[in-house]
């Protein structure tokens, strides 16, 4: 890679690494795995930087890389069989709002990977249906149906947090 391309990649990566790591965490629910996902995405990005730099939206390109890596890892036999859990930190009991967040993260972890990706991209990253579809490489109808299934599952998993919408 040319020096100016490498400099541009370094600036891009440094500016986006925290946002990518937050998105990765929302996808997988584990900071260590989020770090690994982010690192894998940045490695792929580096290999393809000259093409990505020419794209209309490098942010969307790297976000799609991140989601694809997450979904690919969920399809391996290792991910289905082995789920490592880090040692719990020695901290006092969480406050009520932290407990609510933990409940939400636990419920998200029980969603199918594709549904979780749709929820994270739509509601945490603020993407619309079309942008989410482009990022996931599927149709807008699939995004809508996966969103509907995911919300139904979250309502079932978190009955105390979702009011009746009559």
CSV table of N, CA and C in Angstrom, one decimal, residues 1-165:
chain,number,residue,atom,x,y,z
A,1,UNK,N,0.8,-1.2,0.0
A,1,UNK,CA,0.0,0.0,0.0
A,1,UNK,C,0.9,1.2,0.0
A,2,UNK,N,0.5,2.2,-0.8
A,2,UNK,CA,1.2,3.5,-0.8
A,2,UNK,C,1.1,4.2,0.5
A,3,UNK,N,2.1,5.1,0.8
A,3,UNK,CA,2.2,5.8,2.0
A,3,UNK,C,1.0,6.7,2.2
A,4,UNK,N,0.5,7.4,1.2
A,4,UNK,CA,-0.6,8.2,1.4
A,4,UNK,C,-1.9,7.4,1.6
A,5,UNK,N,-2.0,6.3,1.0
A,5,UNK,CA,-3.2,5.4,1.3
A,5,UNK,C,-3.1,4.9,2.7
A,6,UNK,N,-2.0,4.5,3.1
A,6,UNK,CA,-1.8,4.0,4.5
A,6,UNK,C,-2.1,5.1,5.5
A,7,UNK,N,-1.7,6.3,5.2
A,7,UNK,CA,-2.0,7.4,6.1
A,7,UNK,C,-3.6,7.6,6.2
A,8,UNK,N,-4.2,7.6,5.0
A,8,UNK,CA,-5.7,7.8,5.0
A,8,UNK,C,-6.4,6.7,5.7
A,9,UNK,N,-5.9,5.4,5.6
A,9,UNK,CA,-6.5,4.3,6.3
A,9,UNK,C,-6.3,4.5,7.8
A,10,UNK,N,-5.1,4.9,8.2
A,10,UNK,CA,-4.9,5.1,9.6
A,10,UNK,C,-5.8,6.1,10.2
A,11,UNK,N,-6.0,7.2,9.5
A,11,UNK,CA,-6.9,8.3,10.0
A,11,UNK,C,-8.3,7.8,10.1
A,12,UNK,N,-8.7,7.1,9.0
A,12,UNK,CA,-10.1,6.6,9.0
A,12,UNK,C,-10.3,5.6,10.2
A,13,UNK,N,-9.4,4.7,10.4
A,13,UNK,CA,-9.5,3.6,11.4
A,13,UNK,C,-9.5,4.3,12.8
A,14,UNK,N,-8.6,5.2,13.0
A,14,UNK,CA,-8.6,5.9,14.3
A,14,UNK,C,-9.9,6.6,14.7
A,15,UNK,N,-10.4,7.2,13.6
A,15,UNK,CA,-11.7,8.0,13.8
A,15,UNK,C,-12.9,7.1,14.1
A,16,UNK,N,-12.9,5.9,13.6
A,16,UNK,CA,-14.1,5.0,13.6
A,16,UNK,C,-14.0,3.9,14.6
A,17,UNK,N,-12.8,3.6,15.2
A,17,UNK,CA,-12.6,2.4,15.9
A,17,UNK,C,-13.6,2.3,17.1
A,18,UNK,N,-13.8,3.3,17.8
A,18,UNK,CA,-14.7,3.3,19.0
A,18,UNK,C,-16.2,3.0,18.6
A,19,UNK,N,-16.6,3.7,17.5
A,19,UNK,CA,-17.9,3.4,17.0
A,19,UNK,C,-18.1,2.0,16.5
A,20,UNK,N,-17.1,1.5,15.8
A,20,UNK,CA,-17.2,0.1,15.3
A,20,UNK,C,-17.2,-0.9,16.5
A,21,UNK,N,-16.4,-0.6,17.5
A,21,UNK,CA,-16.4,-1.5,18.7
A,21,UNK,C,-17.7,-1.5,19.4
A,22,UNK,N,-18.3,-0.3,19.5
A,22,UNK,CA,-19.7,-0.2,20.2
A,22,UNK,C,-20.7,-1.0,19.4
A,23,UNK,N,-20.7,-0.9,18.1
A,23,UNK,CA,-21.6,-1.7,17.2
A,23,UNK,C,-21.3,-3.2,17.4
A,24,UNK,N,-20.0,-3.5,17.4
A,24,UNK,CA,-19.7,-5.0,17.5
A,24,UNK,C,-20.2,-5.5,18.9
A,25,UNK,N,-20.1,-4.7,19.9
A,25,UNK,CA,-20.5,-5.1,21.2
A,25,UNK,C,-22.1,-5.3,21.2
A,26,UNK,N,-22.8,-4.4,20.6
A,26,UNK,CA,-24.2,-4.5,20.5
A,26,UNK,C,-24.6,-5.8,19.7
A,27,UNK,N,-23.8,-6.2,18.8
A,27,UNK,CA,-24.1,-7.4,18.0
A,27,UNK,C,-23.8,-8.6,18.8
A,28,UNK,N,-22.7,-8.7,19.5
A,28,UNK,CA,-22.3,-9.9,20.2
A,28,UNK,C,-22.5,-9.9,21.7
A,29,UNK,N,-22.6,-8.8,22.3
A,29,UNK,CA,-22.8,-8.7,23.8
A,29,UNK,C,-21.7,-9.0,24.6
A,30,UNK,N,-20.4,-9.0,24.1
A,30,UNK,CA,-19.2,-9.3,24.9
A,30,UNK,C,-18.1,-8.4,24.4
A,31,UNK,N,-17.5,-7.7,25.3
A,31,UNK,CA,-16.5,-6.7,24.9
A,31,UNK,C,-15.2,-7.4,24.3
A,32,UNK,N,-14.9,-8.5,24.8
A,32,UNK,CA,-13.7,-9.2,24.3
A,32,UNK,C,-14.0,-9.7,22.8
A,33,UNK,N,-15.1,-10.2,22.6
A,33,UNK,CA,-15.5,-10.6,21.3
A,33,UNK,C,-15.7,-9.4,20.3
A,34,UNK,N,-16.2,-8.3,20.9
A,34,UNK,CA,-16.4,-7.1,20.1
A,34,UNK,C,-15.0,-6.6,19.7
A,35,UNK,N,-14.1,-6.7,20.5
A,35,UNK,CA,-12.7,-6.2,20.2
A,35,UNK,C,-12.2,-7.1,19.0
A,36,UNK,N,-12.4,-8.4,19.1
A,36,UNK,CA,-11.9,-9.3,18.1
A,36,UNK,C,-12.7,-9.0,16.7
A,37,UNK,N,-14.0,-8.8,16.8
A,37,UNK,CA,-14.7,-8.5,15.6
A,37,UNK,C,-14.2,-7.2,14.9
A,38,UNK,N,-14.0,-6.2,15.8
A,38,UNK,CA,-13.5,-4.9,15.2
A,38,UNK,C,-12.1,-5.1,14.6
A,39,UNK,N,-11.3,-5.8,15.3
A,39,UNK,CA,-9.9,-6.1,14.7
A,39,UNK,C,-10.0,-6.8,13.4
A,40,UNK,N,-10.9,-7.8,13.3
A,40,UNK,CA,-11.0,-8.6,12.1
A,40,UNK,C,-11.5,-7.7,10.9
A,41,UNK,N,-12.5,-6.8,11.3
A,41,UNK,CA,-13.0,-5.9,10.3
A,41,UNK,C,-12.0,-4.9,9.8
A,42,UNK,N,-11.1,-4.4,10.7
A,42,UNK,CA,-10.1,-3.4,10.3
A,42,UNK,C,-9.0,-4.1,9.5
A,43,UNK,N,-8.7,-5.4,9.8
A,43,UNK,CA,-7.7,-6.1,9.0
A,43,UNK,C,-8.3,-6.3,7.6
A,44,UNK,N,-9.5,-6.7,7.4
A,44,UNK,CA,-10.1,-6.8,6.1
A,44,UNK,C,-10.2,-5.5,5.4
A,45,UNK,N,-10.5,-4.4,6.1
A,45,UNK,CA,-10.6,-3.1,5.6
A,45,UNK,C,-9.2,-2.7,5.0
A,46,UNK,N,-8.1,-3.0,5.8
A,46,UNK,CA,-6.8,-2.6,5.4
A,46,UNK,C,-6.4,-3.3,4.0
A,47,UNK,N,-6.8,-4.6,3.9
A,47,UNK,CA,-6.5,-5.3,2.7
A,47,UNK,C,-7.2,-4.8,1.5
A,48,UNK,N,-8.4,-4.2,1.7
A,48,UNK,CA,-9.2,-3.7,0.6
A,48,UNK,C,-9.3,-2.2,0.6
A,49,UNK,N,-8.4,-1.5,1.3
A,49,UNK,CA,-8.6,-0.1,1.5
A,49,UNK,C,-8.6,0.7,0.2
A,50,UNK,N,-7.8,0.4,-0.8
A,50,UNK,CA,-7.8,1.2,-2.0
A,50,UNK,C,-9.2,1.2,-2.7
A,51,UNK,N,-9.9,0.0,-2.6
A,51,UNK,CA,-11.3,-0.1,-3.2
A,51,UNK,C,-12.3,0.6,-2.3
A,52,UNK,N,-12.1,0.4,-1.0
A,52,UNK,CA,-13.1,1.0,0.0
A,52,UNK,C,-13.0,2.5,0.0
A,53,UNK,N,-11.8,3.1,-0.1
A,53,UNK,CA,-11.6,4.5,-0.2
A,53,UNK,C,-12.3,5.2,-1.3
A,54,UNK,N,-12.5,4.4,-2.4
A,54,UNK,CA,-13.2,4.9,-3.6
A,54,UNK,C,-14.7,4.8,-3.5
A,55,UNK,N,-15.2,4.0,-2.5
A,55,UNK,CA,-16.7,3.8,-2.3
A,55,UNK,C,-17.4,5.1,-1.9
A,56,UNK,N,-18.7,5.1,-2.2
A,56,UNK,CA,-19.6,6.2,-1.8
A,56,UNK,C,-19.6,6.5,-0.3
A,57,UNK,N,-19.6,5.4,0.4
A,57,UNK,CA,-19.7,5.5,1.9
A,57,UNK,C,-18.8,4.4,2.5
A,58,UNK,N,-17.5,4.8,2.8
A,58,UNK,CA,-16.6,3.8,3.5
A,58,UNK,C,-17.2,3.4,4.8
A,59,UNK,N,-17.9,4.2,5.5
A,59,UNK,CA,-18.5,3.8,6.8
A,59,UNK,C,-19.5,2.7,6.6
A,60,UNK,N,-20.4,2.8,5.6
A,60,UNK,CA,-21.3,1.7,5.4
A,60,UNK,C,-20.6,0.4,4.9
A,61,UNK,N,-19.5,0.6,4.2
A,61,UNK,CA,-18.7,-0.6,3.7
A,61,UNK,C,-18.1,-1.3,4.9
A,62,UNK,N,-17.5,-0.6,5.8
A,62,UNK,CA,-16.8,-1.3,7.0
A,62,UNK,C,-17.9,-1.8,7.9
A,63,UNK,N,-19.0,-1.1,8.1
A,63,UNK,CA,-20.1,-1.6,8.9
A,63,UNK,C,-20.6,-3.0,8.4
A,64,UNK,N,-20.8,-3.0,7.1
A,64,UNK,CA,-21.2,-4.3,6.4
A,64,UNK,C,-20.2,-5.4,6.7
A,65,UNK,N,-18.9,-5.0,6.6
A,65,UNK,CA,-17.8,-6.0,6.9
A,65,UNK,C,-18.0,-6.5,8.3
A,66,UNK,N,-18.2,-5.7,9.2
A,66,UNK,CA,-18.4,-6.0,10.6
A,66,UNK,C,-19.6,-7.0,10.8
A,67,UNK,N,-20.7,-6.6,10.3
A,67,UNK,CA,-21.9,-7.5,10.4
A,67,UNK,C,-21.6,-8.8,9.7
A,68,UNK,N,-21.0,-8.8,8.6
A,68,UNK,CA,-20.7,-10.1,7.9
A,68,UNK,C,-19.8,-11.0,8.7
A,69,UNK,N,-18.8,-10.4,9.3
A,69,UNK,CA,-17.9,-11.2,10.1
A,69,UNK,C,-18.7,-11.8,11.3
A,70,UNK,N,-19.5,-11.0,12.0
A,70,UNK,CA,-20.3,-11.4,13.1
A,70,UNK,C,-21.2,-12.6,12.7
A,71,UNK,N,-21.9,-12.4,11.5
A,71,UNK,CA,-22.8,-13.5,11.1
A,71,UNK,C,-22.0,-14.8,10.7
A,72,UNK,N,-20.9,-14.6,10.0
A,72,UNK,CA,-20.1,-15.7,9.6
A,72,UNK,C,-19.6,-16.5,10.8
A,73,UNK,N,-19.2,-15.8,11.9
A,73,UNK,CA,-18.7,-16.5,13.1
A,73,UNK,C,-19.8,-17.2,13.8
A,74,UNK,N,-21.0,-16.8,13.7
A,74,UNK,CA,-22.2,-17.4,14.3
A,74,UNK,C,-22.6,-18.7,13.6
A,75,UNK,N,-22.1,-18.9,12.4
A,75,UNK,CA,-22.4,-20.1,11.6
A,75,UNK,C,-21.4,-21.2,11.7
A,76,UNK,N,-20.3,-21.0,12.4
A,76,UNK,CA,-19.3,-22.0,12.6
A,76,UNK,C,-19.7,-23.0,13.7
A,77,UNK,N,-19.3,-24.2,13.6
A,77,UNK,CA,-19.6,-25.2,14.7
A,77,UNK,C,-19.1,-24.7,16.0
A,78,UNK,N,-17.9,-24.1,16.0
A,78,UNK,CA,-17.3,-23.6,17.3
A,78,UNK,C,-18.2,-22.7,18.0
A,79,UNK,N,-18.8,-21.7,17.3
A,79,UNK,CA,-19.6,-20.7,17.9
A,79,UNK,C,-20.9,-21.3,18.5
A,80,UNK,N,-21.4,-22.4,17.8
A,80,UNK,CA,-22.6,-23.0,18.3
A,80,UNK,C,-22.3,-23.9,19.5
A,81,UNK,N,-21.1,-24.4,19.7
A,81,UNK,CA,-20.8,-25.4,20.7
A,81,UNK,C,-20.1,-24.7,21.9
A,82,UNK,N,-19.3,-23.7,21.7
A,82,UNK,CA,-18.5,-23.2,22.7
A,82,UNK,C,-18.8,-21.7,22.9
A,83,UNK,N,-19.3,-21.4,24.1
A,83,UNK,CA,-19.6,-20.0,24.4
A,83,UNK,C,-18.8,-19.6,25.7
A,84,UNK,N,-17.6,-19.0,25.5
A,84,UNK,CA,-16.8,-18.7,26.7
A,84,UNK,C,-17.5,-17.5,27.5
A,85,UNK,N,-17.4,-17.6,28.8
A,85,UNK,CA,-17.9,-16.5,29.7
A,85,UNK,C,-16.7,-16.0,30.5
A,86,UNK,N,-16.6,-14.7,30.5
A,86,UNK,CA,-15.5,-14.1,31.2
A,86,UNK,C,-15.8,-14.2,32.7
A,87,UNK,N,-14.8,-14.1,33.5
A,87,UNK,CA,-15.0,-14.0,35.0
A,87,UNK,C,-15.8,-12.8,35.3
A,88,UNK,N,-16.8,-12.9,36.2
A,88,UNK,CA,-17.5,-11.7,36.6
A,88,UNK,C,-16.6,-10.7,37.4
A,89,UNK,N,-16.8,-9.5,37.2
A,89,UNK,CA,-16.0,-8.5,37.9
A,89,UNK,C,-16.5,-8.4,39.3
A,90,UNK,N,-15.6,-8.0,40.3
A,90,UNK,CA,-15.9,-7.8,41.6
A,90,UNK,C,-16.4,-6.3,41.8
A,91,UNK,N,-17.7,-6.1,41.6
A,91,UNK,CA,-18.4,-4.8,41.7
A,91,UNK,C,-19.6,-5.0,42.5
A,92,UNK,N,-20.1,-3.9,43.0
A,92,UNK,CA,-21.4,-3.9,43.8
A,92,UNK,C,-22.5,-4.2,42.8
A,93,UNK,N,-23.7,-4.6,43.4
A,93,UNK,CA,-24.9,-4.9,42.6
A,93,UNK,C,-25.2,-3.7,41.8
A,94,UNK,N,-25.7,-3.9,40.5
A,94,UNK,CA,-26.0,-2.8,39.6
A,94,UNK,C,-27.3,-2.0,40.0
A,95,UNK,N,-27.3,-0.8,39.7
A,95,UNK,CA,-28.5,0.0,39.9
A,95,UNK,C,-29.6,-0.4,39.0
A,96,UNK,N,-30.8,0.1,39.2
A,96,UNK,CA,-32.0,-0.4,38.5
A,96,UNK,C,-31.8,-0.2,37.0
A,97,UNK,N,-31.3,1.0,36.5
A,97,UNK,CA,-31.2,1.2,35.1
A,97,UNK,C,-30.1,0.3,34.5
A,98,UNK,N,-29.1,0.0,35.3
A,98,UNK,CA,-28.1,-0.9,34.8
A,98,UNK,C,-28.7,-2.3,34.7
A,99,UNK,N,-29.5,-2.7,35.7
A,99,UNK,CA,-30.2,-4.0,35.6
A,99,UNK,C,-31.1,-4.1,34.4
A,100,UNK,N,-31.8,-3.0,34.1
A,100,UNK,CA,-32.6,-3.0,32.9
A,100,UNK,C,-31.8,-3.2,31.6
A,101,UNK,N,-30.7,-2.6,31.6
A,101,UNK,CA,-29.8,-2.7,30.4
A,101,UNK,C,-29.3,-4.1,30.3
A,102,UNK,N,-28.9,-4.7,31.5
A,102,UNK,CA,-28.4,-6.1,31.5
A,102,UNK,C,-29.5,-7.0,31.0
A,103,UNK,N,-30.8,-6.8,31.4
A,103,UNK,CA,-31.9,-7.6,31.0
A,103,UNK,C,-32.0,-7.5,29.4
A,104,UNK,N,-31.9,-6.3,28.9
A,104,UNK,CA,-32.1,-6.1,27.5
A,104,UNK,C,-30.9,-6.8,26.7
A,105,UNK,N,-29.7,-6.7,27.2
A,105,UNK,CA,-28.6,-7.3,26.6
A,105,UNK,C,-28.7,-8.9,26.6
A,106,UNK,N,-29.3,-9.4,27.7
A,106,UNK,CA,-29.5,-10.8,27.8
A,106,UNK,C,-30.6,-11.3,26.8
A,107,UNK,N,-31.6,-10.5,26.7
A,107,UNK,CA,-32.7,-10.8,25.7
A,107,UNK,C,-32.2,-10.7,24.3
A,108,UNK,N,-31.3,-9.7,24.0
A,108,UNK,CA,-30.7,-9.6,22.7
A,108,UNK,C,-29.9,-10.8,22.4
A,109,UNK,N,-29.2,-11.3,23.3
A,109,UNK,CA,-28.3,-12.5,23.1
A,109,UNK,C,-29.1,-13.7,22.8
A,110,UNK,N,-30.4,-13.7,23.1
A,110,UNK,CA,-31.2,-14.9,22.8
A,110,UNK,C,-31.8,-14.8,21.4
A,111,UNK,N,-31.7,-13.7,20.8
A,111,UNK,CA,-32.3,-13.5,19.4
A,111,UNK,C,-31.3,-14.2,18.4
A,112,UNK,N,-31.9,-14.6,17.3
A,112,UNK,CA,-31.1,-15.2,16.2
A,112,UNK,C,-30.1,-14.1,15.8
A,113,UNK,N,-28.9,-14.5,15.3
A,113,UNK,CA,-27.9,-13.5,14.9
A,113,UNK,C,-28.4,-12.4,13.9
A,114,UNK,N,-29.2,-12.9,12.9
A,114,UNK,CA,-29.7,-11.9,11.9
A,114,UNK,C,-30.7,-11.0,12.5
A,115,UNK,N,-31.6,-11.4,13.4
A,115,UNK,CA,-32.5,-10.6,14.1
A,115,UNK,C,-31.8,-9.6,15.0
A,116,UNK,N,-30.8,-10.0,15.7
A,116,UNK,CA,-30.0,-9.1,16.5
A,116,UNK,C,-29.3,-8.1,15.7
A,117,UNK,N,-28.8,-8.5,14.5
A,117,UNK,CA,-28.1,-7.5,13.7
A,117,UNK,C,-29.1,-6.4,13.2
A,118,UNK,N,-30.3,-6.8,12.8
A,118,UNK,CA,-31.3,-5.9,12.4
A,118,UNK,C,-31.7,-4.9,13.5
A,119,UNK,N,-31.9,-5.4,14.7
A,119,UNK,CA,-32.3,-4.5,15.8
A,119,UNK,C,-31.1,-3.5,16.1
A,120,UNK,N,-29.9,-4.0,16.2
A,120,UNK,CA,-28.8,-3.2,16.5
A,120,UNK,C,-28.6,-2.1,15.4
A,121,UNK,N,-28.7,-2.5,14.1
A,121,UNK,CA,-28.5,-1.5,13.1
A,121,UNK,C,-29.7,-0.5,13.0
A,122,UNK,N,-30.9,-1.0,13.2
A,122,UNK,CA,-32.0,-0.1,13.0
A,122,UNK,C,-32.2,0.8,14.3
A,123,UNK,N,-32.1,0.3,15.4
A,123,UNK,CA,-32.5,1.1,16.6
A,123,UNK,C,-31.3,1.7,17.4
A,124,UNK,N,-30.1,1.1,17.3
A,124,UNK,CA,-29.0,1.7,18.0
A,124,UNK,C,-28.1,2.5,17.0
A,125,UNK,N,-28.0,2.0,15.8
A,125,UNK,CA,-27.2,2.8,14.9
A,125,UNK,C,-28.1,3.8,14.1
A,126,UNK,N,-29.4,3.7,14.3
A,126,UNK,CA,-30.3,4.7,13.7
A,126,UNK,C,-30.5,4.6,12.2
A,127,UNK,N,-30.2,3.4,11.6
A,127,UNK,CA,-30.4,3.2,10.1
A,127,UNK,C,-31.9,3.1,9.8
A,128,UNK,N,-32.2,3.5,8.6
A,128,UNK,CA,-33.5,3.2,8.1
A,128,UNK,C,-33.6,1.8,7.4
A,129,UNK,N,-34.7,1.4,7.0
A,129,UNK,CA,-34.9,0.1,6.4
A,129,UNK,C,-34.0,-0.1,5.2
A,130,UNK,N,-34.0,0.8,4.3
A,130,UNK,CA,-33.2,0.7,3.1
A,130,UNK,C,-31.7,0.6,3.4
A,131,UNK,N,-31.2,1.4,4.3
A,131,UNK,CA,-29.8,1.4,4.6
A,131,UNK,C,-29.4,0.1,5.3
A,132,UNK,N,-30.3,-0.4,6.2
A,132,UNK,CA,-30.1,-1.7,6.9
A,132,UNK,C,-30.0,-2.8,5.9
A,133,UNK,N,-30.9,-2.8,4.9
A,133,UNK,CA,-31.0,-3.8,3.9
A,133,UNK,C,-29.7,-3.8,3.1
A,134,UNK,N,-29.2,-2.6,2.7
A,134,UNK,CA,-27.9,-2.6,2.0
A,134,UNK,C,-26.8,-3.1,2.8
A,135,UNK,N,-26.7,-2.8,4.1
A,135,UNK,CA,-25.7,-3.2,5.0
A,135,UNK,C,-25.7,-4.7,5.1
A,136,UNK,N,-26.9,-5.3,5.3
A,136,UNK,CA,-27.0,-6.8,5.5
A,136,UNK,C,-27.0,-7.5,4.2
A,137,UNK,N,-27.2,-6.8,3.0
A,137,UNK,CA,-27.2,-7.5,1.8
A,137,UNK,C,-28.5,-8.3,1.5
A,138,UNK,N,-29.6,-7.8,2.0
A,138,UNK,CA,-30.9,-8.4,1.8
A,138,UNK,C,-31.9,-7.4,1.4
A,139,UNK,N,-33.2,-7.9,1.2
A,139,UNK,CA,-34.2,-7.0,0.7
A,139,UNK,C,-34.8,-6.2,1.9
A,140,UNK,N,-35.4,-5.0,1.6
A,140,UNK,CA,-36.1,-4.3,2.7
A,140,UNK,C,-37.2,-5.1,3.3
A,141,UNK,N,-37.9,-6.0,2.6
A,141,UNK,CA,-38.9,-6.8,3.1
A,141,UNK,C,-38.4,-7.7,4.2
A,142,UNK,N,-37.2,-8.3,3.9
A,142,UNK,CA,-36.5,-9.1,4.9
A,142,UNK,C,-36.2,-8.4,6.2
A,143,UNK,N,-35.7,-7.1,6.0
A,143,UNK,CA,-35.4,-6.3,7.2
A,143,UNK,C,-36.7,-6.1,8.0
A,144,UNK,N,-37.7,-5.8,7.3
A,144,UNK,CA,-39.0,-5.5,8.0
A,144,UNK,C,-39.5,-6.7,8.8
A,145,UNK,N,-39.4,-7.9,8.1
A,145,UNK,CA,-39.9,-9.1,8.7
A,145,UNK,C,-39.0,-9.5,9.9
A,146,UNK,N,-37.7,-9.4,9.7
A,146,UNK,CA,-36.8,-9.8,10.8
A,146,UNK,C,-37.0,-8.8,12.0
A,147,UNK,N,-37.2,-7.5,11.7
A,147,UNK,CA,-37.5,-6.6,12.8
A,147,UNK,C,-38.7,-7.0,13.5
A,148,UNK,N,-39.8,-7.3,12.8
A,148,UNK,CA,-41.0,-7.7,13.4
A,148,UNK,C,-40.8,-9.0,14.3
A,149,UNK,N,-40.2,-10.0,13.8
A,149,UNK,CA,-39.9,-11.2,14.5
A,149,UNK,C,-39.1,-10.9,15.8
A,150,UNK,N,-38.1,-10.0,15.6
A,150,UNK,CA,-37.2,-9.7,16.8
A,150,UNK,C,-38.0,-8.9,17.8
A,151,UNK,N,-38.8,-8.0,17.4
A,151,UNK,CA,-39.5,-7.2,18.4
A,151,UNK,C,-40.5,-8.1,19.1
A,152,UNK,N,-41.2,-9.0,18.4
A,152,UNK,CA,-42.1,-10.0,19.0
A,152,UNK,C,-41.3,-10.8,20.1
A,153,UNK,N,-40.1,-11.3,19.7
A,153,UNK,CA,-39.4,-12.1,20.6
A,153,UNK,C,-38.9,-11.3,21.8
A,154,UNK,N,-38.5,-10.0,21.6
A,154,UNK,CA,-38.2,-9.2,22.8
A,154,UNK,C,-39.3,-8.9,23.7
A,155,UNK,N,-40.5,-8.7,23.1
A,155,UNK,CA,-41.7,-8.6,24.0
A,155,UNK,C,-42.0,-9.8,24.8
A,156,UNK,N,-41.7,-11.0,24.2
A,156,UNK,CA,-41.9,-12.2,24.9
A,156,UNK,C,-40.9,-12.4,26.0
A,157,UNK,N,-39.6,-12.0,25.7
A,157,UNK,CA,-38.5,-12.2,26.7
A,157,UNK,C,-38.5,-11.1,27.7
A,158,UNK,N,-39.1,-9.9,27.4
A,158,UNK,CA,-39.1,-8.8,28.4
A,158,UNK,C,-40.5,-8.3,28.6
A,159,UNK,N,-41.4,-9.2,29.2
A,159,UNK,CA,-42.8,-8.8,29.3
A,159,UNK,C,-43.0,-7.6,30.3
A,160,UNK,N,-42.1,-7.4,31.2
A,160,UNK,CA,-42.3,-6.3,32.2
A,160,UNK,C,-41.8,-4.9,31.7
A,161,UNK,N,-41.2,-4.9,30.5
A,161,UNK,CA,-40.6,-3.7,30.0
A,161,UNK,C,-41.4,-3.1,28.8
A,162,UNK,N,-42.4,-3.9,28.3
A,162,UNK,CA,-43.1,-3.5,27.1
A,162,UNK,C,-44.6,-3.4,27.5
A,163,UNK,N,-45.1,-2.2,27.4
A,163,UNK,CA,-46.5,-1.9,27.7
A,163,UNK,C,-47.4,-2.4,26.6
A,164,UNK,N,-48.7,-2.5,26.9
A,164,UNK,CA,-49.7,-2.9,25.9
A,164,UNK,C,-49.9,-1.8,25.0
A,165,UNK,N,-50.0,-2.1,23.7
A,165,UNK,CA,-50.2,-1.0,22.7
A,165,UNK,C,-51.6,-1.3,22.1
